[in-house]
Amino acid sequence: LRTSKTSSHQLGGARIGDSVRDGVVDHNLELYGSPGIYVCSTAVFRSYSAANPTLMLCQLGLRLGQHLLSQPSSDKSRKTFR
């Protein structure tokens, strides 16, 4: 069995941008051109630091959750958990 002594994080494939010219998702992580579809992964990071991105990804998930809860629902059967 061979084990790897290195690891990597896939970053930047769906970058956050101010417009469709700058990125794939907006600052609310919503995919440009596809309303209601969100990307919450390290793919939205524009650059990489030396630190592990896990905590930043957790924060993005919390922020996206708050954003989604703040949106009005057109589906009256949808349950909101708080």
GROMACS .gro file of N, CA and C in nm:
model
  246
    1LEU      N    1   0.083  -0.118   0.000
    1LEU     CA    2   0.000   0.000   0.000
    1LEU      C    3   0.087   0.124   0.000
    2ARG      N    4   0.061   0.212  -0.091
    2ARG     CA    5   0.135   0.338  -0.094
    2ARG      C    6   0.045   0.447  -0.039
    3THR      N    7   0.100   0.531   0.043
    3THR     CA    8   0.024   0.644   0.095
    3THR      C    9   0.088   0.774   0.049
    4SER      N   10   0.005   0.869   0.024
    4SER     CA   11   0.052   0.999  -0.023
    4SER      C   12   0.096   1.083   0.096
    5LYS      N   13   0.203   1.155   0.080
    5LYS     CA   14   0.251   1.243   0.185
    5LYS      C   15   0.205   1.386   0.162
    6THR      N   16   0.128   1.408   0.057
    6THR     CA   17   0.077   1.541   0.027
    6THR      C   18  -0.073   1.533   0.002
    7SER      N   19  -0.137   1.647   0.011
    7SER     CA   20  -0.278   1.656  -0.024
    7SER      C   21  -0.302   1.790  -0.090
    8SER      N   22  -0.416   1.804  -0.152
    8SER     CA   23  -0.446   1.930  -0.216
    8SER      C   24  -0.595   1.960  -0.203
    9HIS      N   25  -0.629   2.084  -0.225
    9HIS     CA   26  -0.768   2.128  -0.221
    9HIS      C   27  -0.800   2.187  -0.358
   10GLN      N   28  -0.907   2.140  -0.417
   10GLN     CA   29  -0.947   2.190  -0.548
   10GLN      C   30  -1.011   2.327  -0.531
   11LEU      N   31  -0.951   2.428  -0.590
   11LEU     CA   32  -0.996   2.565  -0.572
   11LEU      C   33  -1.010   2.636  -0.706
   12GLY      N   34  -1.103   2.731  -0.711
   12GLY     CA   35  -1.109   2.825  -0.821
   12GLY      C   36  -1.184   2.785  -0.945
   13GLY      N   37  -1.252   2.673  -0.949
   13GLY     CA   38  -1.322   2.633  -1.070
   13GLY      C   39  -1.454   2.705  -1.093
   14ALA      N   40  -1.509   2.766  -0.988
   14ALA     CA   41  -1.636   2.839  -0.998
   14ALA      C   42  -1.623   2.968  -0.917
   15ARG      N   43  -1.534   3.053  -0.957
   15ARG     CA   44  -1.495   3.170  -0.878
   15ARG      C   45  -1.608   3.269  -0.852
   16ILE      N   46  -1.600   3.334  -0.735
   16ILE     CA   47  -1.690   3.444  -0.700
   16ILE      C   48  -1.646   3.565  -0.781
   17GLY      N   49  -1.743   3.638  -0.836
   17GLY     CA   50  -1.711   3.757  -0.913
   17GLY      C   51  -1.820   3.862  -0.903
   18ASP      N   52  -1.784   3.986  -0.935
   18ASP     CA   53  -1.880   4.097  -0.934
   18ASP      C   54  -1.976   4.090  -1.053
   19SER      N   55  -1.939   4.018  -1.155
   19SER     CA   56  -2.024   4.002  -1.274
   19SER      C   57  -1.988   3.870  -1.341
   20VAL      N   58  -2.066   3.836  -1.441
   20VAL     CA   59  -2.040   3.712  -1.515
   20VAL      C   60  -1.904   3.717  -1.585
   21ARG      N   61  -1.854   3.836  -1.611
   21ARG     CA   62  -1.722   3.850  -1.674
   21ARG      C   63  -1.609   3.818  -1.576
   22ASP      N   64  -1.637   3.834  -1.445
   22ASP     CA   65  -1.534   3.814  -1.343
   22ASP      C   66  -1.540   3.679  -1.274
   23GLY      N   67  -1.656   3.613  -1.279
   23GLY     CA   68  -1.669   3.489  -1.204
   23GLY      C   69  -1.787   3.405  -1.250
   24VAL      N   70  -1.807   3.297  -1.180
   24VAL     CA   71  -1.914   3.202  -1.212
   24VAL      C   72  -2.033   3.221  -1.120
   25VAL      N   73  -2.007   3.265  -0.995
   25VAL     CA   74  -2.113   3.289  -0.897
   25VAL      C   75  -2.102   3.432  -0.844
   26ASP      N   76  -2.216   3.483  -0.792
   26ASP     CA   77  -2.215   3.616  -0.732
   26ASP      C   78  -2.176   3.604  -0.584
   27HIS      N   79  -2.182   3.715  -0.511
   27HIS     CA   80  -2.139   3.715  -0.371
   27HIS      C   81  -2.233   3.639  -0.278
   28ASN      N   82  -2.349   3.600  -0.329
   28ASN     CA   83  -2.439   3.513  -0.253
   28ASN      C   84  -2.424   3.368  -0.296
   29LEU      N   85  -2.322   3.340  -0.376
   29LEU     CA   86  -2.289   3.206  -0.425
   29LEU      C   87  -2.390   3.152  -0.525
   30GLU      N   88  -2.472   3.241  -0.583
   30GLU     CA   89  -2.572   3.200  -0.683
   30GLU      C   90  -2.507   3.201  -0.821
   31LEU      N   91  -2.531   3.095  -0.894
   31LEU     CA   92  -2.473   3.078  -1.026
   31LEU      C   93  -2.529   3.183  -1.122
   32TYR      N   94  -2.440   3.255  -1.190
   32TYR     CA   95  -2.486   3.354  -1.288
   32TYR      C   96  -2.562   3.283  -1.399
   33GLY      N   97  -2.679   3.338  -1.435
   33GLY     CA   98  -2.758   3.283  -1.543
   33GLY      C   99  -2.848   3.167  -1.504
   34SER      N  100  -2.840   3.123  -1.377
   34SER     CA  101  -2.923   3.011  -1.331
   34SER      C  102  -2.977   3.044  -1.192
   35PRO      N  103  -3.081   3.126  -1.184
   35PRO     CA  104  -3.135   3.165  -1.054
   35PRO      C  105  -3.177   3.045  -0.970
   36GLY      N  106  -3.144   3.050  -0.843
   36GLY     CA  107  -3.181   2.943  -0.751
   36GLY      C  108  -3.082   2.829  -0.742
   37ILE      N  109  -2.973   2.836  -0.819
   37ILE     CA  110  -2.869   2.733  -0.811
   37ILE      C  111  -2.747   2.797  -0.745
   38TYR      N  112  -2.699   2.734  -0.639
   38TYR     CA  113  -2.589   2.788  -0.560
   38TYR      C  114  -2.472   2.691  -0.559
   39VAL      N  115  -2.352   2.746  -0.548
   39VAL     CA  116  -2.230   2.666  -0.539
   39VAL      C  117  -2.166   2.700  -0.405
   40CYS      N  118  -2.157   2.601  -0.318
   40CYS     CA  119  -2.093   2.623  -0.188
   40CYS      C  120  -1.981   2.520  -0.173
   41SER      N  121  -1.867   2.555  -0.228
   41SER     CA  122  -1.750   2.468  -0.219
   41SER      C  123  -1.625   2.554  -0.232
   42THR      N  124  -1.511   2.492  -0.216
   42THR     CA  125  -1.386   2.567  -0.230
   42THR      C  126  -1.362   2.611  -0.373
   43ALA      N  127  -1.444   2.565  -0.466
   43ALA     CA  128  -1.431   2.607  -0.606
   43ALA      C  129  -1.458   2.757  -0.622
   44VAL      N  130  -1.527   2.820  -0.526
   44VAL     CA  131  -1.559   2.962  -0.539
   44VAL      C  132  -1.445   3.053  -0.496
   45PHE      N  133  -1.342   2.999  -0.433
   45PHE     CA  134  -1.230   3.081  -0.387
   45PHE      C  135  -1.151   3.134  -0.506
   46ARG      N  136  -1.118   3.261  -0.501
   46ARG     CA  137  -1.044   3.324  -0.611
   46ARG      C  138  -0.894   3.296  -0.601
   47SER      N  139  -0.846   3.272  -0.482
   47SER     CA  140  -0.703   3.245  -0.465
   47SER      C  141  -0.683   3.148  -0.350
   48TYR      N  142  -0.563   3.103  -0.333
   48TYR     CA  143  -0.529   3.002  -0.234
   48TYR      C  144  -0.426   3.059  -0.137
   49SER      N  145  -0.448   3.034  -0.010
   49SER     CA  146  -0.348   3.072   0.090
   49SER      C  147  -0.279   2.946   0.140
   50ALA      N  148  -0.188   2.962   0.230
   50ALA     CA  149  -0.117   2.847   0.284
   50ALA      C  150  -0.202   2.772   0.386
   51ALA      N  151  -0.312   2.832   0.430
   51ALA     CA  152  -0.396   2.771   0.533
   51ALA      C  153  -0.498   2.674   0.472
   52ASN      N  154  -0.538   2.577   0.551
   52ASN     CA  155  -0.642   2.482   0.512
   52ASN      C  156  -0.774   2.560   0.494
   53PRO      N  157  -0.847   2.538   0.384
   53PRO     CA  158  -0.967   2.616   0.357
   53PRO      C  159  -1.094   2.568   0.427
   54THR      N  160  -1.086   2.467   0.512
   54THR     CA  161  -1.205   2.408   0.571
   54THR      C  162  -1.288   2.507   0.652
   55LEU      N  163  -1.225   2.585   0.739
   55LEU     CA  164  -1.301   2.679   0.821
   55LEU      C  165  -1.367   2.787   0.737
   56MET      N  166  -1.299   2.834   0.635
   56MET     CA  167  -1.358   2.934   0.546
   56MET      C  168  -1.477   2.875   0.472
   57LEU      N  169  -1.468   2.749   0.432
   57LEU     CA  170  -1.579   2.683   0.365
   57LEU      C  171  -1.698   2.668   0.460
   58CYS      N  172  -1.673   2.636   0.586
   58CYS     CA  173  -1.781   2.628   0.685
   58CYS      C  174  -1.850   2.763   0.699
   59GLN      N  175  -1.774   2.871   0.702
   59GLN     CA  176  -1.831   3.005   0.712
   59GLN      C  177  -1.915   3.038   0.588
   60LEU      N  178  -1.868   3.001   0.471
   60LEU     CA  179  -1.947   3.023   0.350
   60LEU      C  180  -2.080   2.948   0.356
   61GLY      N  181  -2.077   2.826   0.407
   61GLY     CA  182  -2.200   2.748   0.421
   61GLY      C  183  -2.298   2.813   0.517
   62LEU      N  184  -2.247   2.864   0.629
   62LEU     CA  185  -2.334   2.933   0.725
   62LEU      C  186  -2.393   3.060   0.663
   63ARG      N  187  -2.309   3.134   0.593
   63ARG     CA  188  -2.353   3.258   0.528
   63ARG      C  189  -2.459   3.229   0.421
   64LEU      N  190  -2.438   3.124   0.341
   64LEU     CA  191  -2.535   3.087   0.240
   64LEU      C  192  -2.667   3.044   0.306
   65GLY      N  193  -2.659   2.970   0.413
   65GLY     CA  194  -2.780   2.929   0.486
   65GLY      C  195  -2.860   3.049   0.534
   66GLN      N  196  -2.792   3.149   0.589
   66GLN     CA  197  -2.860   3.271   0.634
   66GLN      C  198  -2.924   3.343   0.516
   67HIS      N  199  -2.853   3.349   0.405
   67HIS     CA  200  -2.908   3.414   0.285
   67HIS      C  201  -3.034   3.342   0.238
   68LEU      N  202  -3.030   3.210   0.231
   68LEU     CA  203  -3.145   3.134   0.184
   68LEU      C  204  -3.264   3.149   0.277
   69LEU      N  205  -3.240   3.151   0.407
   69LEU     CA  206  -3.349   3.169   0.503
   69LEU      C  207  -3.411   3.308   0.493
   70SER      N  208  -3.335   3.406   0.448
   70SER     CA  209  -3.387   3.542   0.439
   70SER      C  210  -3.468   3.565   0.311
   71GLN      N  211  -3.464   3.470   0.218
   71GLN     CA  212  -3.536   3.485   0.092
   71GLN      C  213  -3.683   3.446   0.110
   72PRO      N  214  -3.774   3.523   0.049
   72PRO     CA  215  -3.915   3.485   0.057
   72PRO      C  216  -3.940   3.354  -0.018
   73SER      N  217  -4.024   3.273   0.037
   73SER     CA  218  -4.054   3.144  -0.024
   73SER      C  219  -4.184   3.152  -0.103
   74SER      N  220  -4.181   3.103  -0.224
   74SER     CA  221  -4.304   3.096  -0.303
   74SER      C  222  -4.376   2.964  -0.277
   75ASP      N  223  -4.309   2.872  -0.211
   75ASP     CA  224  -4.367   2.741  -0.180
   75ASP      C  225  -4.416   2.742  -0.036
   76LYS      N  226  -4.546   2.747  -0.016
   76LYS     CA  227  -4.604   2.756   0.119
   76LYS      C  228  -4.583   2.628   0.199
   77SER      N  229  -4.554   2.516   0.132
   77SER     CA  230  -4.536   2.390   0.204
   77SER      C  231  -4.394   2.373   0.257
   78ARG      N  232  -4.303   2.462   0.216
   78ARG     CA  233  -4.163   2.452   0.262
   78ARG      C  234  -4.155   2.484   0.409
   79LYS      N  235  -4.088   2.399   0.483
   79LYS     CA  236  -4.072   2.420   0.626
   79LYS      C  237  -3.941   2.493   0.651
   80THR      N  238  -3.944   2.586   0.742
   80THR     CA  239  -3.824   2.661   0.779
   80THR      C  240  -3.781   2.616   0.918
   81PHE      N  241  -3.656   2.576   0.930
   81PHE     CA  242  -3.601   2.534   1.058
   81PHE      C  243  -3.516   2.646   1.113
   82ARG      N  244  -3.536   2.679   1.235
   82ARG     CA  245  -3.457   2.784   1.301
   82ARG      C  246  -3.410   2.735   1.435
   0.00000   0.00000   0.00000
